[in-house]
Coordinates of C-alpha atoms in Angstrom, one line a residue:
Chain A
X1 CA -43.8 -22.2 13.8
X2 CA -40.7 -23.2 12.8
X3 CA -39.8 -22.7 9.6
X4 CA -38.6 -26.2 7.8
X5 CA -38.7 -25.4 4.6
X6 CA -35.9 -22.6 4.8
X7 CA -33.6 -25.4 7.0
X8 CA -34.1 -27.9 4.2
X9 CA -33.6 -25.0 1.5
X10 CA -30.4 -24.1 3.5
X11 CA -29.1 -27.1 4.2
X12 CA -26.7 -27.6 1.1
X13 CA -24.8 -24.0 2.5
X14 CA -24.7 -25.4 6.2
X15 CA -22.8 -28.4 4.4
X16 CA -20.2 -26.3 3.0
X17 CA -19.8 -24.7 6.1
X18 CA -19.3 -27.7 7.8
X19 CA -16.7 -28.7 5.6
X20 CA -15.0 -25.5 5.6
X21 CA -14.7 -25.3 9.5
X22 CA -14.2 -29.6 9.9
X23 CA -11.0 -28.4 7.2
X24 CA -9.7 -25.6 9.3
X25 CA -10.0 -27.2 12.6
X26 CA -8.1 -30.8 11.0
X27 CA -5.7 -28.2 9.8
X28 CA -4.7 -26.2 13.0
X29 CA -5.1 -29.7 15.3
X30 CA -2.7 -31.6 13.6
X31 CA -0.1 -28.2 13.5
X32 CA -0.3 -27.8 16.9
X33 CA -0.2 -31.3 18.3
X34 CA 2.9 -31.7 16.1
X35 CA 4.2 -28.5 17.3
X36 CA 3.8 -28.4 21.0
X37 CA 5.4 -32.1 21.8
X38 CA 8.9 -30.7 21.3
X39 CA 7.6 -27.5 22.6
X40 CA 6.1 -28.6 26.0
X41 CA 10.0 -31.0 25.9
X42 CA 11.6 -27.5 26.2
X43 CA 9.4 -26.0 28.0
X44 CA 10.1 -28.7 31.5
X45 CA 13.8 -28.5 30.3
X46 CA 16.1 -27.7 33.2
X47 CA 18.1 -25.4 30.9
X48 CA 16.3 -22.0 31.2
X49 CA 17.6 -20.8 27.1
X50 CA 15.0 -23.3 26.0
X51 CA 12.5 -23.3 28.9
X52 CA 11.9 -19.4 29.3
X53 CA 11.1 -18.6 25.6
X54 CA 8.0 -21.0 25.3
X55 CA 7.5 -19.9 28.5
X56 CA 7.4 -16.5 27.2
X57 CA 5.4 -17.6 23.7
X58 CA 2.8 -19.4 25.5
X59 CA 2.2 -16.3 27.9
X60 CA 2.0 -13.7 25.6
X61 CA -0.5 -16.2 23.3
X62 CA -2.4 -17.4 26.0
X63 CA -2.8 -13.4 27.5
X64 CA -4.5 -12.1 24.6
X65 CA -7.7 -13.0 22.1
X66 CA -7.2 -14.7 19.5
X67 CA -9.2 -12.5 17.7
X68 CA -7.0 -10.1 18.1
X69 CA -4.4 -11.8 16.9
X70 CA -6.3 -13.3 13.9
X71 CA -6.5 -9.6 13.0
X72 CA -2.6 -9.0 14.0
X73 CA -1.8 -11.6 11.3
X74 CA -4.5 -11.0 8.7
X75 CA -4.6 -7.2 8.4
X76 CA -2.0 -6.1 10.8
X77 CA 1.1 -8.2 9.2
X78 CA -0.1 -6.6 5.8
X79 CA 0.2 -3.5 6.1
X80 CA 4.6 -3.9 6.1
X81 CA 5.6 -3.1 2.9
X82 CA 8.9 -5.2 2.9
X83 CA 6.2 -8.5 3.5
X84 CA 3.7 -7.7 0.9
X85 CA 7.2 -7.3 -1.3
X86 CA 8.8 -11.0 0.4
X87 CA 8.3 -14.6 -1.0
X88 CA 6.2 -15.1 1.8
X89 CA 4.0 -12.9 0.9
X90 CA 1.1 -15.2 -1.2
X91 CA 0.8 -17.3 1.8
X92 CA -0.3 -14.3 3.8
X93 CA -2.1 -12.8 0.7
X94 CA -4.1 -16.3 1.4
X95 CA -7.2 -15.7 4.2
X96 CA -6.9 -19.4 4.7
X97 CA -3.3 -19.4 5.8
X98 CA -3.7 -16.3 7.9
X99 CA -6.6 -18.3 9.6
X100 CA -4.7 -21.4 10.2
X101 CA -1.4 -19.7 11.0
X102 CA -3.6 -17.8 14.3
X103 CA -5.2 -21.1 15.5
X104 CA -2.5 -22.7 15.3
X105 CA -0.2 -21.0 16.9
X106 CA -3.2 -19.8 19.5
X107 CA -3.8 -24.0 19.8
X108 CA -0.4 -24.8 20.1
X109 CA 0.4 -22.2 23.3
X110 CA -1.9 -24.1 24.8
X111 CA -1.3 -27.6 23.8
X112 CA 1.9 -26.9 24.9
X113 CA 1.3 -26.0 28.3
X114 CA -1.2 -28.9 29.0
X115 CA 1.5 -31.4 27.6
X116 CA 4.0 -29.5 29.8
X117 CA 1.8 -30.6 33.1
X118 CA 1.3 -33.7 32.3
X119 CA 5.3 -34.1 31.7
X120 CA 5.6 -32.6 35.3
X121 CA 3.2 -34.9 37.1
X122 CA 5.0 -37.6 35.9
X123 CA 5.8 -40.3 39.1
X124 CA 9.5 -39.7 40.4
X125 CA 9.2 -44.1 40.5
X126 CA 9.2 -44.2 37.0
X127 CA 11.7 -41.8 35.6
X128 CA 14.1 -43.7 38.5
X129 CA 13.0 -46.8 37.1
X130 CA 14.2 -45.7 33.4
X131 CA 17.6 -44.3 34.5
X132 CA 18.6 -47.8 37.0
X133 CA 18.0 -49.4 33.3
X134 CA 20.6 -47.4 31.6
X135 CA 17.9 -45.7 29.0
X136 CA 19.6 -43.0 27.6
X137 CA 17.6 -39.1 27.9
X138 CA 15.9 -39.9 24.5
X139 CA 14.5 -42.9 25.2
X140 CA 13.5 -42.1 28.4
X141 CA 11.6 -39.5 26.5
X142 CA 10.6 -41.8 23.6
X143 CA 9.4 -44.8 25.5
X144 CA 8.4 -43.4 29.2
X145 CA 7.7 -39.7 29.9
X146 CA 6.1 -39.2 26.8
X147 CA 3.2 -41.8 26.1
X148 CA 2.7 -41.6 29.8
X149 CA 1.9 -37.9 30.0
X150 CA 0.2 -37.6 26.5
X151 CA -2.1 -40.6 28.2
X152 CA -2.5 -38.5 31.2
X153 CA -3.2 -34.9 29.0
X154 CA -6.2 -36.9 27.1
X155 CA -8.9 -35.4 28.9
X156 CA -7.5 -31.9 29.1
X157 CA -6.8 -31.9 25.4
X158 CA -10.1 -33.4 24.3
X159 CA -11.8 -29.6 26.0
X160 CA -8.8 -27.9 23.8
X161 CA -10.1 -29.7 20.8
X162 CA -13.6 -29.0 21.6
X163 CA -12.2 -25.1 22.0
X164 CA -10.2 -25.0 18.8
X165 CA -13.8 -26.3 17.1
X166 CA -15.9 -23.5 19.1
X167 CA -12.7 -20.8 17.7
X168 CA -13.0 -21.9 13.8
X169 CA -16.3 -19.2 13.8
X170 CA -13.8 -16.7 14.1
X171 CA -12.6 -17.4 10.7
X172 CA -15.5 -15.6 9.2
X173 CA -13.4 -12.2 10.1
X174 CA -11.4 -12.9 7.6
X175 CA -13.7 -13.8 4.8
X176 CA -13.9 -17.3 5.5
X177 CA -17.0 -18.9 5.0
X178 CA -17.2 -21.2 7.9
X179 CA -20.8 -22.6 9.8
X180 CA -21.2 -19.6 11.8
X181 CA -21.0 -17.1 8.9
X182 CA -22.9 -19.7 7.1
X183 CA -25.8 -19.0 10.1
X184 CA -25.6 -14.9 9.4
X185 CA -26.0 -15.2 6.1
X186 CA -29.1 -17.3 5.9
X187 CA -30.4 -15.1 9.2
X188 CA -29.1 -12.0 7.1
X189 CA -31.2 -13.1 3.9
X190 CA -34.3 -14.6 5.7
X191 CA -34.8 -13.2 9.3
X192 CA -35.0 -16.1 11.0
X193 CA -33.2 -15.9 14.0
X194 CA -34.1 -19.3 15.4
X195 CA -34.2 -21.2 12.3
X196 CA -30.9 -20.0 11.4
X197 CA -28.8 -20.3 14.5
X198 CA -30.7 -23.8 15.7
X199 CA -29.9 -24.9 13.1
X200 CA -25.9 -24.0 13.5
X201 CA -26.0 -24.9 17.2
X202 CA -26.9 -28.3 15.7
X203 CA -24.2 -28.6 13.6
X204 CA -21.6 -27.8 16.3
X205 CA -23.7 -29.8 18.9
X206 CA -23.3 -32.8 17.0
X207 CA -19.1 -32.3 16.2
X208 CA -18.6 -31.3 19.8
X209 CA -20.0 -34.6 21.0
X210 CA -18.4 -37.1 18.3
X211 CA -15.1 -35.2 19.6
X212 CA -16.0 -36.0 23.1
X213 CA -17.5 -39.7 22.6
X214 CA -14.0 -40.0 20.4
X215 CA -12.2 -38.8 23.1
X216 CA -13.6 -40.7 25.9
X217 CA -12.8 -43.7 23.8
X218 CA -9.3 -43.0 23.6
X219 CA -9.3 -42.2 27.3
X220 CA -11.4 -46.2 27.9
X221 CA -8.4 -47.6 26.1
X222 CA -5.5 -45.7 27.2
X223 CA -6.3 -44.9 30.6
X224 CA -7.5 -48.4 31.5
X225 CA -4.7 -48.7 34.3
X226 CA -6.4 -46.1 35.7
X227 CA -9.7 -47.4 36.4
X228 CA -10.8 -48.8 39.3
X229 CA -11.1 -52.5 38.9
X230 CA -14.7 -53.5 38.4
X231 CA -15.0 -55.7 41.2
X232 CA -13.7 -53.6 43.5
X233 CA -16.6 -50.5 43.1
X234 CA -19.1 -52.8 42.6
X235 CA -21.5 -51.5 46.3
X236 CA -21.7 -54.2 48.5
X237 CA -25.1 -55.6 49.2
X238 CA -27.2 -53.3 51.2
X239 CA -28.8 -55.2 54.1
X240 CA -31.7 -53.2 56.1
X241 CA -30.7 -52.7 59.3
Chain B
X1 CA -54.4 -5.6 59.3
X2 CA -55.3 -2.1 58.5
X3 CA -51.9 -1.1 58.5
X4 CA -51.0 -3.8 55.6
X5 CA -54.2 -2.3 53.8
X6 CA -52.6 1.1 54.0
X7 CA -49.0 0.1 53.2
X8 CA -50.8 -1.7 49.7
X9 CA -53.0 1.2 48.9
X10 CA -49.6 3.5 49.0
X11 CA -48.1 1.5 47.0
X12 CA -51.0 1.3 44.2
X13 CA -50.9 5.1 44.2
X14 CA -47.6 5.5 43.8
X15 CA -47.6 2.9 41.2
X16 CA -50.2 4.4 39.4
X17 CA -48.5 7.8 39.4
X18 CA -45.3 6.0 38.3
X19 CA -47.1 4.7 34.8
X20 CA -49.2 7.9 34.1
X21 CA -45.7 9.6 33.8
X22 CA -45.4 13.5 33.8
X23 CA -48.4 14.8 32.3
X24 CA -46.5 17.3 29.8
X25 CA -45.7 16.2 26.1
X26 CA -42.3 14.6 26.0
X27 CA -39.8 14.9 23.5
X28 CA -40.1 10.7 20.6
X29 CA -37.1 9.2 22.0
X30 CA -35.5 7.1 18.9
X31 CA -32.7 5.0 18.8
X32 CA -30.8 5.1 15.4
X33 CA -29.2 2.1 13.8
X34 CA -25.8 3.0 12.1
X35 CA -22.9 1.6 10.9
X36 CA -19.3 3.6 11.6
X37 CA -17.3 2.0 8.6
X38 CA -18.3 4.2 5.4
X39 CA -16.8 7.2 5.1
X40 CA -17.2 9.7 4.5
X41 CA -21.0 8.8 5.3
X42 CA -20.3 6.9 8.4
X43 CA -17.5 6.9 10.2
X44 CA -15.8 6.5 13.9
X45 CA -13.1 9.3 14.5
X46 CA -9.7 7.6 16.7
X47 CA -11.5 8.8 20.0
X48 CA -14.7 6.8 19.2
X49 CA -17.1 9.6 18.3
X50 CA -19.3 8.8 15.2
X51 CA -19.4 11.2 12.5
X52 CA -20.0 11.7 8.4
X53 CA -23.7 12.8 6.4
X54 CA -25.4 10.0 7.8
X55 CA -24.9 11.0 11.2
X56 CA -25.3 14.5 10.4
X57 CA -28.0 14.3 8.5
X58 CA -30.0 12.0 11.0
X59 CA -29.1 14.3 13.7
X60 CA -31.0 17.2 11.5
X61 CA -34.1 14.9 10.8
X62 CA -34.0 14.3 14.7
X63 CA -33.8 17.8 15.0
X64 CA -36.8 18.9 12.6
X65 CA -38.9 15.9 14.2
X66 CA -38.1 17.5 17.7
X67 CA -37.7 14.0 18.8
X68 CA -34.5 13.1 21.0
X69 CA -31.8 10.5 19.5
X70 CA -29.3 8.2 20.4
X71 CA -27.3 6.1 17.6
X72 CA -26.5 2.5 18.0
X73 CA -23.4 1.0 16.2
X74 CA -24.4 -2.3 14.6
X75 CA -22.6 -4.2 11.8
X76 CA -24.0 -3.6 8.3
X77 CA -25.5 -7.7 7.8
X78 CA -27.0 -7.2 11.2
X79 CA -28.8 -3.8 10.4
X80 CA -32.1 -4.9 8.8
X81 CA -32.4 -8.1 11.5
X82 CA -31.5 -5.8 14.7
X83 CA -34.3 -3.2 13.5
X84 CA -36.8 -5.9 13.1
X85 CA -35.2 -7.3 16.4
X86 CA -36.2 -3.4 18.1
X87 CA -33.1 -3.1 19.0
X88 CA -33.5 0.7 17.3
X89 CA -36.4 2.5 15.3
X90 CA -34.9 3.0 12.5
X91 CA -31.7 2.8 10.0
X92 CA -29.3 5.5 8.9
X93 CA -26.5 3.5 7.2
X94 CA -26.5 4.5 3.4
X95 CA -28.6 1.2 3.0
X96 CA -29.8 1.3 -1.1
X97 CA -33.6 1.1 -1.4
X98 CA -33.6 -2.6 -3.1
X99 CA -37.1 -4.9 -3.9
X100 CA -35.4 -7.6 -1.3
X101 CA -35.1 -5.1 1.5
X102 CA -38.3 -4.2 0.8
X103 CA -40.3 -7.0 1.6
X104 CA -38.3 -7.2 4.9
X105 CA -38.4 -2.6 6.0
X106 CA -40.1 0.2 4.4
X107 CA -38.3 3.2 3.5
X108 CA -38.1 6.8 3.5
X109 CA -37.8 9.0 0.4
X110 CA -34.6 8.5 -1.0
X111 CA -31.4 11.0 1.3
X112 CA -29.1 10.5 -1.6
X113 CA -28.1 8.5 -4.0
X114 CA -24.3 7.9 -5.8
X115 CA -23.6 5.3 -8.0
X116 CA -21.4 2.5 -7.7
X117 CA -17.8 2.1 -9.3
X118 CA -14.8 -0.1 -9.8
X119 CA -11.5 0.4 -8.3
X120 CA -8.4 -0.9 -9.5
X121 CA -4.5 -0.3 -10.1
X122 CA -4.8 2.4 -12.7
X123 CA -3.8 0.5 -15.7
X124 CA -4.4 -2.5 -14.4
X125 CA -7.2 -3.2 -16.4
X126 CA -8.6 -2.9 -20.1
X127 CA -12.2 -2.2 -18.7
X128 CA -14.7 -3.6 -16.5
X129 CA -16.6 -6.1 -18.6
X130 CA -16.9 -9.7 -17.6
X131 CA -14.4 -11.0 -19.6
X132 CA -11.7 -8.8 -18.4
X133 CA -12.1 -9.7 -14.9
X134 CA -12.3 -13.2 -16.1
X135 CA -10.5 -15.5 -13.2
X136 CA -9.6 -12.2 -11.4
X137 CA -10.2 -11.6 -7.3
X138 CA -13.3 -8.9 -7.0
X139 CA -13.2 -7.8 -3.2
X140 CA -17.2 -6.0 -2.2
X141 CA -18.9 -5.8 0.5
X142 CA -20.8 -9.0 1.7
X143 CA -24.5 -9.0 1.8
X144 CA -24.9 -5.8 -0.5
X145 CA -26.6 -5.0 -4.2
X146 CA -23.3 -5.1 -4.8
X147 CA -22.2 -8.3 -4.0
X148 CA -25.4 -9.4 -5.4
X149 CA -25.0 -7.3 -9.0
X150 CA -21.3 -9.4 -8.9
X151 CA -23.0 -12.9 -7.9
X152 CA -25.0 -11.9 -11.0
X153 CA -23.0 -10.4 -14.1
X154 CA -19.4 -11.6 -12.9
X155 CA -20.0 -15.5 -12.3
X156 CA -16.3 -16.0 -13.7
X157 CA -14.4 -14.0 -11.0
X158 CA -13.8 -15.1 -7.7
X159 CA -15.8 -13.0 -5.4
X160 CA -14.2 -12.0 -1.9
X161 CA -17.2 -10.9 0.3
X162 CA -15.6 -8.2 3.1
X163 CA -17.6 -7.0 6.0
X164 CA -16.9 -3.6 5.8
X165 CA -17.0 -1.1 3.1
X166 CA -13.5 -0.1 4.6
X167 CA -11.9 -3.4 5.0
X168 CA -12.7 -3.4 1.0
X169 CA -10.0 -0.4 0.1
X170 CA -7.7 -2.4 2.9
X171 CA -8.0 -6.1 1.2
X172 CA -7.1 -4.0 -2.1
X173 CA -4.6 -1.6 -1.0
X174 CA -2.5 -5.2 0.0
X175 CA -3.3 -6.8 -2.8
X176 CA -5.2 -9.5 -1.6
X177 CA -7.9 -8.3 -4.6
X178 CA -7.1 -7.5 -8.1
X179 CA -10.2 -5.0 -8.3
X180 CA -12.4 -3.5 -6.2
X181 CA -16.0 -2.7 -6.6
X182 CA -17.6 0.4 -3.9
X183 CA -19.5 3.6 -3.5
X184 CA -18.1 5.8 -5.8
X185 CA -18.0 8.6 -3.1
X186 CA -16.5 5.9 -0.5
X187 CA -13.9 4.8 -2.8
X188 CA -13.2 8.6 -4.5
X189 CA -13.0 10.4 -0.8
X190 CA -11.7 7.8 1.5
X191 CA -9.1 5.7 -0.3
X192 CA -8.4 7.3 -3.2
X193 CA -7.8 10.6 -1.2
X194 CA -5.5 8.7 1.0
X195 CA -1.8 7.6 0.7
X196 CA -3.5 3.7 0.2
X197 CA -5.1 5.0 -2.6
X198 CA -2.4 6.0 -4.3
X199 CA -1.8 4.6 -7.9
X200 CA -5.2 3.4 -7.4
X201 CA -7.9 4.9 -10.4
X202 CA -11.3 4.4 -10.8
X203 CA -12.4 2.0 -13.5
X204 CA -15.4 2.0 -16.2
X205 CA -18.5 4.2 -15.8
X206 CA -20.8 5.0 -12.7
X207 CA -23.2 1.7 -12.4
X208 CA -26.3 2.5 -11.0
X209 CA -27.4 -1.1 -9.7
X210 CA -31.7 -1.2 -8.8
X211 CA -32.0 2.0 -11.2
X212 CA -32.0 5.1 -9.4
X213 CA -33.4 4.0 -6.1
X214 CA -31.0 5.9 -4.0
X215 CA -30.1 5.3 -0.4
X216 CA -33.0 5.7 2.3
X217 CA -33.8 5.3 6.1
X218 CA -35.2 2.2 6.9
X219 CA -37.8 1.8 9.3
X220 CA -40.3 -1.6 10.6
X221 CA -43.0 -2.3 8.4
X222 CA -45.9 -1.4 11.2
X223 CA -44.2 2.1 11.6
X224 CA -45.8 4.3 9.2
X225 CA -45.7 7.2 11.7
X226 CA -42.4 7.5 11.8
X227 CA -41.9 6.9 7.9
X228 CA -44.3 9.8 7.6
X229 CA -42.6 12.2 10.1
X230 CA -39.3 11.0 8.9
X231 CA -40.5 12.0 5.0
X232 CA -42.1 15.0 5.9
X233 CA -39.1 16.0 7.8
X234 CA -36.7 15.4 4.8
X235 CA -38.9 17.3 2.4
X236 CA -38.6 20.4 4.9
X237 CA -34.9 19.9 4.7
X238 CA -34.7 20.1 1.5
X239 CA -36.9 23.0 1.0
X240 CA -35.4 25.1 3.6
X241 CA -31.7 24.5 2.3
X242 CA -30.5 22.9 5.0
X243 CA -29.7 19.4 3.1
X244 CA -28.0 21.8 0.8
X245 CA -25.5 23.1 3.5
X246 CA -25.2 19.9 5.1
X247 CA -24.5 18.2 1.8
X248 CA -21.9 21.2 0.6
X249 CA -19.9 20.1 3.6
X250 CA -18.9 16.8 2.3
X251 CA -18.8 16.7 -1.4
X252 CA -18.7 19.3 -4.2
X253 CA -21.3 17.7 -6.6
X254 CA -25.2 16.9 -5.8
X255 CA -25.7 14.2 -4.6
X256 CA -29.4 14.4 -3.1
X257 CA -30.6 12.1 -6.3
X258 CA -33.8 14.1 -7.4

């Protein structure tokens, strides 16, 4: 029934479209994690000239498909004469930059916001703790609101991750070659739905749950203080009544 | 008891009538795969109605098969799967008779045929010969002869594979392709007709990739009826002069390919 000759003859083109979309999705991560620390900072900030415009970016981001604006920035941008005429204008010649330039800023909206949360939920004790020590705002920053809400925005940003992996198909609107495209092209040339698309869902089975198992790690280290001591859930013996 | 028997021997007749259906002949219903983004074959006006010769001309096939039809919009890679898939009867979407479609639809008798063509910056290039497009961005339309013929004869170029015929002329018109390679009716009334096109000129001479197979409706391989009808009906179309008018409306030279 099901074909395994074509999955074996295939193969090699899955491969480059798992590199392809493991590329793109290191790419936009790593920009928007980088990106939305200072961003989700301003975003809590008591002063609303900094608060309300991420405010504003990460509404207007989050409000619409990223499709939408993968196509804004690949063929809408392109159509201004004064950018295909600008320096900038071989980056957004590129389909790879106009790709990574929409996740990321799609990825970083909502980075952003989930860092912002965990910055809120932050305990009143410890902030008063850092100020009765004299820490100045930065460090206060540096050394206790920070690692203590990234730590508590693990498990929220481990599903973003797992989202920005599920976006990357959306690459092949732009020409990219990614896994998905990689799927319609061998369904395309063979007719084999299930072969085809099993095989993709495979592929992005197997990422999503080495993101997730590499995720919960992090979250078995980090979040340690969180768990309930061992001793303490262990269920008491049951004794029949 | 004997009310329940009743009540289930309704309900059988009704049923019954339900499946035998009106007794009269009713009009084939057939749903028609096409594509929307090939003009001035196929194309979707700003408020959403479809239009161009494939349209037309299916609608006159329809018409001279008395049967009754509704299109279906469906991307152009997804054609060939989504008729196999039943999701229509049969494919109106300038699709070039080639040997690897074959073994996959059958087709009709040819509906027209036009050759295929460069595009580039006029100027921009010597000719269209391998070795002057040497290291140089072709843009064509992904999963077509096309894109094949270039896989084939142009293994020095990179290849940019776009989904649409249209998106083609766009990726060119901004530069993001040094040359483009199209219908030579798609590119000659739809972009270089257009203030994109401008500076743009045709490149080299009319290729004619599988040899004068022309463009036909695809239909599933057990449907030989319908190829029949569909060929029969074509053949009347072309006797009567309708194609004739139908084709004058669009472009000034033959392009019926026989």
């Amino acid at each position: 029934m099901i074909d395994w000759a074509l999955i074996a003859e295939s193969l090699p083109a899955y491969w480059k479209g798992l590199q392809v979309s493991l590329i793109l999705m290191a790419i936009c991560v790593s920009a928007s994690f980088l990106l939305s620390v200072p961003l989700a900072i301003a975003r809590v900030s008591p002063n609303p000239w900094l608060a309300k415009p991420v405010f504003l970016y990460t509404y207007v981001i989050r409000g619409t498909p990223l499709l939408v604006q993968l196509y804004m920035i690949y063929f809408g941008l392109a159509q201004f004469e004064w950018l295909r005429e600008s320096a900038a204008w071989p980056l957004f010649r590129n389909a790879w930059f106009c790709a990574w330039l929409a996740f990321a800023l799609n990825s970083t909206a909502y980075t952003t916001e989930i860092l912002a949360g965990a910055l809120r939920q932050t305990p009143n004790g410890e902030l008063e703790a850092a100020r009765s020590l004299g820490l100045s705002t930065a460090s206060i920053y540096r050394r206790i609101l920070l690692p203590s809400a990234i730590r508590r925005a693990l498990p929220q940003y481990g599903n973003e991750l797992v989202m920005v992996m599920h976006a990357t198909s959306i690459a092949s609107a732009v020409t990219i070659v990614e896994l998905t495209r990689t799927a319609r092209d061998v369904y395309y040339n063979s007719l084999a739905p299930l072969e085809a698309f099993g095989m993709v869902a495979v592929f992005y089975f197997v990422i999503t749950f080495t993101l997730v198992g590499i995720v919960k790690l992090l979250e078995g280290r980090f979040l340690k203080h969180l768990r309930p001591k061992s001793a303490d859930i262990r269920p008491t013996e049951m004794t029949p009544a | 008891m004997l009310k329940r028997q009743f009540l289930a021997a309704a309900g059988a007749a009704a049923l019954s009538a339900v499946l035998a259906g009106p007794s009269f002949a009713q009009a084939q219903k057939l749903r028609i795969g096409v594509e929307g983004n090939y003009p001035p074959f196929s194309m979707i006006a700003p408020d959403g109605k479809l239009g161009g010769f494939d349209i037309d001309i299916a609608n006159t096939i329809c018409a001279q098969m008395k049967a009754e039809c509704s299109f279906v919009q469906q991307e152009f890679d997804g054609m060939i799967p989504a008729l196999n898939a039943k999701k229509f009867d049969l494919i109106v979407a300038s699709m070039t008779i080639t040997d690897a479609r074959k073994k996959q639809v059958d087709f009709s008798d040819p509906y027209y045929d036009v050759p295929s063509r460069f595009v580039a910056k006029a100027g921009a290039f010597p000719d269209h010969s391998p070795a002057s497009l040497k290291g140089k961005t072709i843009v064509v339309l992904r999963n077509s002869p096309r894109a094949a013929y270039l896989a084939e004869n142009y293994k020095e170029s990179t290849v940019v594979l776009a989904g649409k015929e249209t998106e083609v002329y766009m990726e060119l018109a901004v530069g993001r392709a040094d040359i483009g390679f199209g219908s030579s009716v798609v590119s000659g009334e739809a972009f270089l007709k257009k203030p994109e096109g401008k500076g743009y000129a045709q490149l080299g001479p009319a290729i004619r990739i599988g040899a004068g197979s022309g463009v036909g409706i695809a239909v599933r391989k057990d449907d030989e009826a319908l190829r029949t009808k569909i060929n029969a009906a074509l053949a009347a179309l072309k006797g009567n002069g309708e194609y004739k008018k139908l084709a004058d409306k669009y472009f000034d030279f033959d392009v019926s390919g026989s």
